[in-house]
PDB file of C-alpha atoms in Angstrom:
ATOM      1  CA  MET M   1    -122.525   3.882  82.440  1.00 66.00           C
ATOM      2  CA  ASP M   2    -122.244   6.794  84.882  1.00 90.00           C
ATOM      3  CA  HIS M   3    -124.840   9.098  83.386  1.00 96.00           C
ATOM      4  CA  PHE M   4    -128.331   8.944  81.929  1.00 98.00           C
ATOM      5  CA  LEU M   5    -128.473   8.629  78.125  1.00 97.00           C
ATOM      6  CA  ASP M   6    -125.654   8.426  75.621  1.00 96.00           C
ATOM      7  CA  MET M   7    -125.117  12.158  75.076  1.00 95.00           C
ATOM      8  CA  ASP M   8    -122.283  14.453  74.141  1.00 94.00           C
ATOM      9  CA  ASP M   9    -120.450  16.029  77.079  1.00 94.00           C
ATOM     10  CA  GLU M  10    -121.986  19.446  76.457  1.00 95.00           C
ATOM     11  CA  PHE M  11    -125.406  18.114  77.499  1.00 97.00           C
ATOM     12  CA  LEU M  12    -124.147  16.442  80.708  1.00 96.00           C
ATOM     13  CA  GLN M  13    -122.945  19.519  82.594  1.00 96.00           C
ATOM     14  CA  LEU M  14    -124.753  20.680  85.718  1.00 97.00           C
ATOM     15  CA  GLU M  15    -124.400  24.385  84.994  1.00 96.00           C
ATOM     16  CA  SER M  16    -126.294  24.242  81.707  1.00 96.00           C
ATOM     17  CA  ALA M  17    -128.585  21.247  82.272  1.00 98.00           C
ATOM     18  CA  ALA M  18    -132.308  21.877  82.682  1.00 98.00           C
ATOM     19  CA  TYR M  19    -132.833  18.443  84.242  1.00 98.00           C
ATOM     20  CA  VAL M  20    -131.114  16.837  87.206  1.00 98.00           C
ATOM     21  CA  LEU M  21    -131.560  13.096  87.723  1.00 98.00           C
ATOM     22  CA  LEU M  22    -130.821  11.910  91.250  1.00 98.00           C
ATOM     23  CA  SER M  23    -129.705   8.307  91.729  1.00 98.00           C
ATOM     24  CA  VAL M  24    -130.600   6.913  95.168  1.00 97.00           C
ATOM     25  CA  PRO M  25    -129.507   3.247  95.522  1.00 96.00           C
ATOM     26  CA  TYR M  26    -131.321   2.450  98.759  1.00 93.00           C
ATOM     27  CA  ASP M  27    -132.938  -0.875  99.699  1.00 92.00           C
ATOM     28  CA  GLY M  28    -132.975  -0.768 103.481  1.00 71.00           C
ATOM     29  CA  THR M  29    -136.625  -1.561 104.296  1.00 71.00           C
ATOM     30  CA  SER M  30    -137.869  -3.776 101.456  1.00 74.00           C
ATOM     31  CA  THR M  31    -139.582  -6.914 102.689  1.00 71.00           C
ATOM     32  CA  PHE M  32    -139.879  -9.326  99.764  1.00 67.00           C
ATOM     33  CA  VAL M  33    -137.482  -9.388  96.794  1.00 75.00           C
ATOM     34  CA  LYS M  34    -134.289  -7.472  97.560  1.00 81.00           C
ATOM     35  CA  GLY M  35    -132.242  -5.661  94.949  1.00 85.00           C
ATOM     36  CA  ALA M  36    -133.846  -2.229  94.476  1.00 93.00           C
ATOM     37  CA  ASP M  37    -130.498  -0.660  95.349  1.00 95.00           C
ATOM     38  CA  LYS M  38    -129.276  -1.974  91.985  1.00 97.00           C
ATOM     39  CA  GLY M  39    -132.157  -0.288  90.162  1.00 97.00           C
ATOM     40  CA  PRO M  40    -130.638   3.151  89.547  1.00 98.00           C
ATOM     41  CA  GLN M  41    -127.510   1.775  87.883  1.00 97.00           C
ATOM     42  CA  ALA M  42    -129.581  -0.608  85.766  1.00 98.00           C
ATOM     43  CA  ILE M  43    -131.686   2.324  84.547  1.00 98.00           C
ATOM     44  CA  LEU M  44    -128.585   4.336  83.696  1.00 98.00           C
ATOM     45  CA  ASP M  45    -127.071   1.379  81.847  1.00 97.00           C
ATOM     46  CA  ALA M  46    -130.288   0.694  79.914  1.00 98.00           C
ATOM     47  CA  SER M  47    -130.633   4.337  78.907  1.00 98.00           C
ATOM     48  CA  ASP M  48    -127.636   3.868  76.642  1.00 97.00           C
ATOM     49  CA  SER M  49    -129.932   1.903  74.309  1.00 97.00           C
ATOM     50  CA  LEU M  50    -132.467   4.713  73.888  1.00 98.00           C
ATOM     51  CA  GLU M  51    -132.682   7.004  70.889  1.00 98.00           C
ATOM     52  CA  LEU M  52    -132.441  10.632  72.002  1.00 98.00           C
ATOM     53  CA  TYR M  53    -135.209  11.626  69.594  1.00 97.00           C
ATOM     54  CA  ASP M  54    -138.633  10.410  70.730  1.00 97.00           C
ATOM     55  CA  ILE M  55    -140.748   9.720  67.653  1.00 97.00           C
ATOM     56  CA  GLN M  56    -143.959   9.460  69.697  1.00 96.00           C
ATOM     57  CA  TYR M  57    -143.665  12.997  71.070  1.00 95.00           C
ATOM     58  CA  ASP M  58    -141.459  14.530  68.350  1.00 96.00           C
ATOM     59  CA  ILE M  59    -138.930  15.808  70.866  1.00 96.00           C
ATOM     60  CA  ASP M  60    -135.309  15.385  71.873  1.00 97.00           C
ATOM     61  CA  ALA M  61    -135.439  16.286  75.565  1.00 97.00           C
ATOM     62  CA  SER M  62    -131.723  15.617  75.964  1.00 97.00           C
ATOM     63  CA  LYS M  63    -130.901  18.884  74.163  1.00 97.00           C
ATOM     64  CA  ALA M  64    -132.049  20.722  77.289  1.00 97.00           C
ATOM     65  CA  GLY M  65    -129.287  18.928  79.199  1.00 98.00           C
ATOM     66  CA  VAL M  66    -129.523  16.152  81.782  1.00 98.00           C
ATOM     67  CA  TYR M  67    -127.110  16.086  84.706  1.00 98.00           C
ATOM     68  CA  THR M  68    -126.891  12.747  86.525  1.00 98.00           C
ATOM     69  CA  ASP M  69    -126.154  13.260  90.211  1.00 98.00           C
ATOM     70  CA  HIS M  70    -124.225  10.573  92.103  1.00 94.00           C
ATOM     71  CA  HIS M  71    -124.315  12.090  95.572  1.00 96.00           C
ATOM     72  CA  GLU M  72    -123.323   9.811  98.441  1.00 96.00           C
ATOM     73  CA  TYR M  73    -126.434   9.715 100.615  1.00 97.00           C
ATOM     74  CA  ASP M  74    -126.514   8.740 104.267  1.00 96.00           C
ATOM     75  CA  LEU M  75    -128.150   5.321 103.967  1.00 95.00           C
ATOM     76  CA  SER M  76    -127.439   4.197 107.531  1.00 94.00           C
ATOM     77  CA  THR M  77    -131.102   4.342 108.630  1.00 93.00           C
ATOM     78  CA  PRO M  78    -134.395   5.126 106.882  1.00 93.00           C
ATOM     79  CA  GLU M  79    -134.605   8.408 108.803  1.00 94.00           C
ATOM     80  CA  ALA M  80    -131.096   9.442 107.770  1.00 95.00           C
ATOM     81  CA  MET M  81    -131.802   8.534 104.150  1.00 96.00           C
ATOM     82  CA  VAL M  82    -134.985  10.637 104.071  1.00 96.00           C
ATOM     83  CA  LYS M  83    -133.153  13.636 105.526  1.00 97.00           C
ATOM     84  CA  SER M  84    -130.291  13.189 103.080  1.00 98.00           C
ATOM     85  CA  VAL M  85    -132.572  13.001 100.035  1.00 98.00           C
ATOM     86  CA  TYR M  86    -134.568  15.998 101.275  1.00 98.00           C
ATOM     87  CA  GLY M  87    -131.394  18.089 101.445  1.00 98.00           C
ATOM     88  CA  ARG M  88    -130.186  17.094  98.001  1.00 98.00           C
ATOM     89  CA  VAL M  89    -133.532  17.708  96.294  1.00 98.00           C
ATOM     90  CA  SER M  90    -133.821  21.068  98.058  1.00 98.00           C
ATOM     91  CA  HIS M  91    -130.362  21.997  96.819  1.00 98.00           C
ATOM     92  CA  PHE M  92    -131.251  21.457  93.162  1.00 98.00           C
ATOM     93  CA  LEU M  93    -134.652  23.109  93.497  1.00 98.00           C
ATOM     94  CA  ASP M  94    -132.863  26.175  94.851  1.00 98.00           C
ATOM     95  CA  MET M  95    -130.749  26.098  91.664  1.00 98.00           C
ATOM     96  CA  GLY M  96    -133.898  26.186  89.549  1.00 97.00           C
ATOM     97  CA  LYS M  97    -133.451  22.683  88.137  1.00 98.00           C
ATOM     98  CA  ARG M  98    -136.186  20.272  87.079  1.00 98.00           C
ATOM     99  CA  VAL M  99    -135.611  17.402  89.477  1.00 98.00           C
ATOM    100  CA  ALA M 100    -136.263  13.719  88.821  1.00 98.00           C
ATOM    101  CA  MET M 101    -135.113  10.735  90.846  1.00 98.00           C
ATOM    102  CA  VAL M 102    -134.575   7.023  90.337  1.00 98.00           C
ATOM    103  CA  GLY M 103    -134.540   4.511  93.168  1.00 94.00           C
ATOM    104  CA  GLY M 104    -134.117   2.453  95.055  1.00 92.00           C
ATOM    105  CA  GLU M 105    -137.107   1.325  97.045  1.00 92.00           C
ATOM    106  CA  HIS M 106    -140.132   3.584  97.400  1.00 95.00           C
ATOM    107  CA  SER M 107    -139.087   5.090 100.730  1.00 95.00           C
ATOM    108  CA  VAL M 108    -136.612   7.319  98.860  1.00 97.00           C
ATOM    109  CA  SER M 109    -139.599   9.371  97.699  1.00 97.00           C
ATOM    110  CA  VAL M 110    -140.396  10.776 101.154  1.00 97.00           C
ATOM    111  CA  GLY M 111    -137.547  13.277 101.270  1.00 98.00           C
ATOM    112  CA  ALA M 112    -138.244  14.471  97.740  1.00 98.00           C
ATOM    113  CA  ILE M 113    -141.946  14.946  98.450  1.00 98.00           C
ATOM    114  CA  ARG M 114    -141.183  16.986 101.563  1.00 98.00           C
ATOM    115  CA  ALA M 115    -138.790  19.223  99.668  1.00 98.00           C
ATOM    116  CA  MET M 116    -141.301  19.723  96.854  1.00 98.00           C
ATOM    117  CA  SER M 117    -144.170  20.507  99.242  1.00 98.00           C
ATOM    118  CA  GLU M 118    -142.168  23.310 100.854  1.00 98.00           C
ATOM    119  CA  ARG M 119    -141.548  25.030  97.531  1.00 97.00           C
ATOM    120  CA  PHE M 120    -144.769  24.357  95.659  1.00 97.00           C
ATOM    121  CA  PRO M 121    -147.978  25.254  97.497  1.00 88.00           C
ATOM    122  CA  ASP M 122    -151.104  23.195  97.039  1.00 95.00           C
ATOM    123  CA  LEU M 123    -149.088  20.137  95.975  1.00 98.00           C
ATOM    124  CA  THR M 124    -150.643  16.849  94.911  1.00 98.00           C
ATOM    125  CA  VAL M 125    -148.637  13.630  94.894  1.00 98.00           C
ATOM    126  CA  LEU M 126    -149.838  11.400  92.075  1.00 99.00           C
ATOM    127  CA  GLN M 127    -148.892   7.872  93.098  1.00 98.00           C
ATOM    128  CA  ILE M 128    -148.861   5.087  90.504  1.00 98.00           C
ATOM    129  CA  ASP M 129    -148.481   1.862  92.422  1.00 98.00           C
ATOM    130  CA  ALA M 130    -149.837  -1.589  93.155  1.00 98.00           C
ATOM    131  CA  HIS M 131    -149.876  -0.906  96.904  1.00 97.00           C
ATOM    132  CA  ALA M 132    -151.515   1.838  98.942  1.00 97.00           C
ATOM    133  CA  ASP M 133    -148.400   2.394 101.119  1.00 96.00           C
ATOM    134  CA  LEU M 134    -150.558   3.997 103.818  1.00 97.00           C
ATOM    135  CA  ARG M 135    -149.359   2.245 106.954  1.00 95.00           C
ATOM    136  CA  ASP M 136    -148.390   4.578 109.807  1.00 92.00           C
ATOM    137  CA  GLU M 137    -145.473   2.302 110.658  1.00 87.00           C
ATOM    138  CA  TYR M 138    -144.110  -0.976 109.394  1.00 85.00           C
ATOM    139  CA  HIS M 139    -141.347  -3.176 110.802  1.00 81.00           C
ATOM    140  CA  GLY M 140    -140.592  -0.534 113.386  1.00 78.00           C
ATOM    141  CA  SER M 141    -140.167   2.468 111.087  1.00 86.00           C
ATOM    142  CA  PRO M 142    -142.528   5.218 109.881  1.00 88.00           C
ATOM    143  CA  TYR M 143    -140.213   5.525 106.858  1.00 88.00           C
ATOM    144  CA  ASN M 144    -140.621   1.963 105.634  1.00 85.00           C
ATOM    145  CA  HIS M 145    -141.502   1.582 101.954  1.00 85.00           C
ATOM    146  CA  ALA M 146    -145.017   0.589 103.077  1.00 89.00           C
ATOM    147  CA  CYS M 147    -145.520   3.994 104.750  1.00 94.00           C
ATOM    148  CA  VAL M 148    -144.510   6.350 101.938  1.00 96.00           C
ATOM    149  CA  MET M 149    -147.918   7.747 101.063  1.00 97.00           C
ATOM    150  CA  ARG M 150    -148.930   8.072 104.700  1.00 97.00           C
ATOM    151  CA  ARG M 151    -145.940  10.393 105.122  1.00 97.00           C
ATOM    152  CA  ALA M 152    -146.897  12.166 101.892  1.00 97.00           C
ATOM    153  CA  GLN M 153    -150.406  12.802 103.248  1.00 97.00           C
ATOM    154  CA  GLU M 154    -148.829  14.847 106.025  1.00 97.00           C
ATOM    155  CA  CYS M 155    -147.731  17.542 103.569  1.00 97.00           C
ATOM    156  CA  ALA M 156    -149.755  17.110 100.365  1.00 98.00           C
ATOM    157  CA  ARG M 157    -152.872  15.724  98.762  1.00 98.00           C
ATOM    158  CA  VAL M 158    -152.341  12.171  97.501  1.00 98.00           C
ATOM    159  CA  VAL M 159    -154.108  10.694  94.469  1.00 98.00           C
ATOM    160  CA  GLN M 160    -153.513   6.973  93.990  1.00 98.00           C
ATOM    161  CA  VAL M 161    -153.755   5.052  90.699  1.00 98.00           C
ATOM    162  CA  GLY M 162    -153.439   1.343  89.911  1.00 98.00           C
ATOM    163  CA  ILE M 163    -153.844   0.197  93.513  1.00 98.00           C
ATOM    164  CA  ARG M 164    -154.683  -3.466  94.006  1.00 98.00           C
ATOM    165  CA  SER M 165    -153.322  -4.283  97.446  1.00 96.00           C
ATOM    166  CA  VAL M 166    -154.558  -2.667 100.671  1.00 96.00           C
ATOM    167  CA  CYS M 167    -154.262  -4.041 104.191  1.00 92.00           C
ATOM    168  CA  GLU M 168    -157.012  -3.587 106.767  1.00 93.00           C
ATOM    169  CA  GLU M 169    -154.925  -1.099 108.755  1.00 91.00           C
ATOM    170  CA  GLU M 170    -154.658   1.219 105.768  1.00 95.00           C
ATOM    171  CA  GLN M 171    -158.401   1.514 105.181  1.00 95.00           C
ATOM    172  CA  CYS M 172    -158.817   4.412 107.615  1.00 95.00           C
ATOM    173  CA  ASN M 173    -156.183   6.442 105.731  1.00 97.00           C
ATOM    174  CA  ILE M 174    -157.724   6.012 102.286  1.00 97.00           C
ATOM    175  CA  VAL M 175    -159.510   9.002 100.748  1.00 97.00           C
ATOM    176  CA  PRO M 176    -162.137   7.207  98.626  1.00 97.00           C
ATOM    177  CA  GLU M 177    -162.524   9.905  95.982  1.00 97.00           C
ATOM    178  CA  ASN M 178    -158.753  10.032  95.468  1.00 98.00           C
ATOM    179  CA  ILE M 179    -158.028   6.363  94.871  1.00 98.00           C
ATOM    180  CA  PHE M 180    -158.389   4.590  91.534  1.00 98.00           C
ATOM    181  CA  TYR M 181    -158.250   0.850  92.078  1.00 98.00           C
ATOM    182  CA  ALA M 182    -156.917  -1.190  89.173  1.00 98.00           C
ATOM    183  CA  HIS M 183    -160.001  -3.403  89.038  1.00 97.00           C
ATOM    184  CA  ASN M 184    -162.242  -0.346  88.714  1.00 97.00           C
ATOM    185  CA  ILE M 185    -160.411   1.313  85.824  1.00 97.00           C
ATOM    186  CA  VAL M 186    -159.538  -1.673  83.639  1.00 94.00           C
ATOM    187  CA  GLY M 187    -161.550  -1.590  80.414  1.00 91.00           C
ATOM    188  CA  ARG M 188    -163.192   1.724  81.348  1.00 94.00           C
ATOM    189  CA  THR M 189    -162.833   4.978  79.428  1.00 94.00           C
ATOM    190  CA  GLY M 190    -162.585   8.457  80.880  1.00 96.00           C
ATOM    191  CA  TRP M 191    -160.933   7.504  84.162  1.00 97.00           C
ATOM    192  CA  GLU M 192    -157.774   9.419  83.250  1.00 98.00           C
ATOM    193  CA  ASP M 193    -159.773  12.658  83.117  1.00 98.00           C
ATOM    194  CA  GLU M 194    -161.213  11.854  86.530  1.00 98.00           C
ATOM    195  CA  VAL M 195    -157.685  11.496  87.880  1.00 98.00           C
ATOM    196  CA  VAL M 196    -156.706  14.896  86.471  1.00 98.00           C
ATOM    197  CA  GLU M 197    -159.756  16.490  88.079  1.00 98.00           C
ATOM    198  CA  ARG M 198    -158.525  15.351  91.505  1.00 98.00           C
ATOM    199  CA  LEU M 199    -155.142  17.044  91.059  1.00 98.00           C
ATOM    200  CA  THR M 200    -154.220  20.509  92.262  1.00 98.00           C
ATOM    201  CA  GLY M 201    -152.145  22.924  90.189  1.00 97.00           C
ATOM    202  CA  ASN M 202    -148.747  21.557  91.235  1.00 98.00           C
ATOM    203  CA  VAL M 203    -148.127  17.809  90.925  1.00 98.00           C
ATOM    204  CA  TYR M 204    -145.302  15.502  91.937  1.00 98.00           C
ATOM    205  CA  ILE M 205    -145.471  12.045  90.327  1.00 99.00           C
ATOM    206  CA  SER M 206    -144.211   9.086  92.349  1.00 98.00           C
ATOM    207  CA  PHE M 207    -144.107   6.062  90.050  1.00 98.00           C
ATOM    208  CA  ASP M 208    -143.614   2.693  91.707  1.00 98.00           C
ATOM    209  CA  LEU M 209    -142.910   0.295  88.862  1.00 98.00           C
ATOM    210  CA  ASP M 210    -145.038  -2.446  90.441  1.00 97.00           C
ATOM    211  CA  GLY M 211    -147.986  -0.301  89.386  1.00 98.00           C
ATOM    212  CA  LEU M 212    -147.368  -1.760  85.937  1.00 98.00           C
ATOM    213  CA  ASP M 213    -148.446  -5.281  85.128  1.00 98.00           C
ATOM    214  CA  PRO M 214    -145.677  -7.869  85.651  1.00 98.00           C
ATOM    215  CA  SER M 215    -146.263  -9.095  82.094  1.00 98.00           C
ATOM    216  CA  ILE M 216    -144.459  -5.942  80.897  1.00 98.00           C
ATOM    217  CA  LEU M 217    -142.284  -5.285  83.958  1.00 98.00           C
ATOM    218  CA  PRO M 218    -141.521  -8.387  86.028  1.00 97.00           C
ATOM    219  CA  ALA M 219    -138.367  -7.040  87.718  1.00 97.00           C
ATOM    220  CA  THR M 220    -139.739  -5.393  90.831  1.00 96.00           C
ATOM    221  CA  GLY M 221    -139.680  -6.205  94.513  1.00 91.00           C
ATOM    222  CA  THR M 222    -143.398  -6.833  95.093  1.00 92.00           C
ATOM    223  CA  PRO M 223    -145.056  -7.710  91.761  1.00 95.00           C
ATOM    224  CA  LEU M 224    -148.812  -8.193  91.559  1.00 97.00           C
ATOM    225  CA  PRO M 225    -151.044  -9.250  88.653  1.00 97.00           C
ATOM    226  CA  GLY M 226    -153.625  -6.918  87.213  1.00 97.00           C
ATOM    227  CA  GLY M 227    -151.454  -3.845  86.716  1.00 98.00           C
ATOM    228  CA  LEU M 228    -151.364  -1.014  84.208  1.00 98.00           C
ATOM    229  CA  GLN M 229    -150.235  -1.416  80.612  1.00 97.00           C
ATOM    230  CA  TRP M 230    -147.755   0.779  78.723  1.00 98.00           C
ATOM    231  CA  TYR M 231    -149.842   2.959  76.419  1.00 97.00           C
ATOM    232  CA  PRO M 232    -152.748   3.551  78.823  1.00 97.00           C
ATOM    233  CA  THR M 233    -150.146   4.646  81.374  1.00 98.00           C
ATOM    234  CA  LEU M 234    -148.541   7.057  78.921  1.00 98.00           C
ATOM    235  CA  ASN M 235    -151.994   8.382  78.042  1.00 98.00           C
ATOM    236  CA  LEU M 236    -152.623   9.172  81.702  1.00 98.00           C
ATOM    237  CA  LEU M 237    -149.253  10.854  82.064  1.00 98.00           C
ATOM    238  CA  GLU M 238    -149.779  12.937  78.910  1.00 98.00           C
ATOM    239  CA  LYS M 239    -153.070  14.246  80.265  1.00 98.00           C
ATOM    240  CA  VAL M 240    -151.512  15.093  83.626  1.00 98.00           C
ATOM    241  CA  PHE M 241    -148.519  16.902  82.122  1.00 98.00           C
ATOM    242  CA  ARG M 242    -150.758  18.892  79.770  1.00 98.00           C
ATOM    243  CA  ALA M 243    -153.324  19.914  82.358  1.00 98.00           C
ATOM    244  CA  ARG M 244    -151.155  20.507  85.432  1.00 98.00           C
ATOM    245  CA  ARG M 245    -147.691  21.732  86.372  1.00 98.00           C
ATOM    246  CA  VAL M 246    -145.584  18.673  87.134  1.00 98.00           C
ATOM    247  CA  VAL M 247    -142.819  19.949  89.398  1.00 98.00           C
ATOM    248  CA  GLY M 248    -140.860  16.698  89.695  1.00 98.00           C
ATOM    249  CA  PHE M 249    -141.118  12.933  89.607  1.00 98.00           C
ATOM    250  CA  ASP M 250    -139.516   9.689  90.679  1.00 98.00           C
ATOM    251  CA  VAL M 251    -139.385   6.165  89.276  1.00 98.00           C
ATOM    252  CA  VAL M 252    -138.668   3.537  91.921  1.00 98.00           C
ATOM    253  CA  GLU M 253    -138.676  -0.164  92.838  1.00 96.00           C
ATOM    254  CA  LEU M 254    -136.805  -1.645  89.905  1.00 97.00           C
ATOM    255  CA  CYS M 255    -135.104  -4.885  91.011  1.00 97.00           C
ATOM    256  CA  PRO M 256    -132.946  -5.926  88.058  1.00 97.00           C
ATOM    257  CA  GLN M 257    -132.978  -9.558  86.981  1.00 96.00           C
ATOM    258  CA  GLU M 258    -129.736 -11.063  85.761  1.00 93.00           C
ATOM    259  CA  GLY M 259    -129.844 -11.814  82.056  1.00 93.00           C
ATOM    260  CA  ASN M 260    -133.116  -9.939  81.431  1.00 94.00           C
ATOM    261  CA  VAL M 261    -132.927  -6.221  80.710  1.00 97.00           C
ATOM    262  CA  VAL M 262    -136.518  -5.757  79.488  1.00 98.00           C
ATOM    263  CA  SER M 263    -137.658  -4.131  82.735  1.00 98.00           C
ATOM    264  CA  ASP M 264    -134.540  -1.955  82.887  1.00 98.00           C
ATOM    265  CA  VAL M 265    -135.182  -0.582  79.399  1.00 98.00           C
ATOM    266  CA  LEU M 266    -138.842   0.058  80.172  1.00 98.00           C
ATOM    267  CA  ALA M 267    -137.899   1.984  83.314  1.00 98.00           C
ATOM    268  CA  ALA M 268    -135.313   4.060  81.441  1.00 98.00           C
ATOM    269  CA  SER M 269    -137.819   4.744  78.663  1.00 98.00           C
ATOM    270  CA  LEU M 270    -140.391   5.863  81.208  1.00 98.00           C
ATOM    271  CA  VAL M 271    -137.953   8.288  82.830  1.00 98.00           C
ATOM    272  CA  TYR M 272    -137.017   9.803  79.483  1.00 98.00           C
ATOM    273  CA  LYS M 273    -140.598  10.104  78.246  1.00 98.00           C
ATOM    274  CA  MET M 274    -141.570  11.894  81.450  1.00 98.00           C
ATOM    275  CA  MET M 275    -138.657  14.281  80.981  1.00 98.00           C
ATOM    276  CA  GLY M 276    -139.937  15.004  77.493  1.00 97.00           C
ATOM    277  CA  MET M 277    -143.429  15.737  78.841  1.00 97.00           C
ATOM    278  CA  MET M 278    -142.104  18.006  81.596  1.00 94.00           C
ATOM    279  CA  LYS M 279    -142.234  21.727  80.829  1.00 75.00           C
TER     280      LYS M 279
END
């Protein structure tokens, strides 16, 4: 499938579409399970199984139009990829589109975050993730997937949710009031409202799928136990979309598993639900 969702042609056209979904099949710096470059296509393929009407939110977001962009990015180096994504996101923002992106490993988010921060003042990046991703450099590159949120901190506030893996080097880059460790929020009520309080008016959501528990999404490059569950995650997202202006989002780090499409469908469902929440 070459486009997101099984829609009539009239809803697929760039000129009339409210949403643009960028597909960035990059997996150049991942360090454990490879295959995130296959994630975007798996999400597109799985989206064919989704109903266009969302009974939970009583909305058919597809009627606003969703254009799936298959730009050929420069994936030769992490630096080139970041620059290439930055340019493409900037292009669609200039057109007034609501921009979402599917990866690919998490490093694809850097270019998008930079483009968003230039257009939306006082931006917060809401990161949902198992890992802090706050290294200054990893394996010789400041644009490694383990450095994404360190780069984001250079142009925006970062609020981190679901974190359960932090190396010693990253400790000095953590902002304690802006990090919600998985072990501190499990079984507790009201933490979602605390997250919202940390956000500024404009929010970009960067959703690394390993933030979810591997019991519901096993197909990711660096899975860790103790992650978020489906409905609590949607509850958080609902609160964020209602209380703040979400200017864009990405869903990254799907590593498809042959013969098991459960994770692919979850990722596609997440993308579509976030589109439906986006105003």
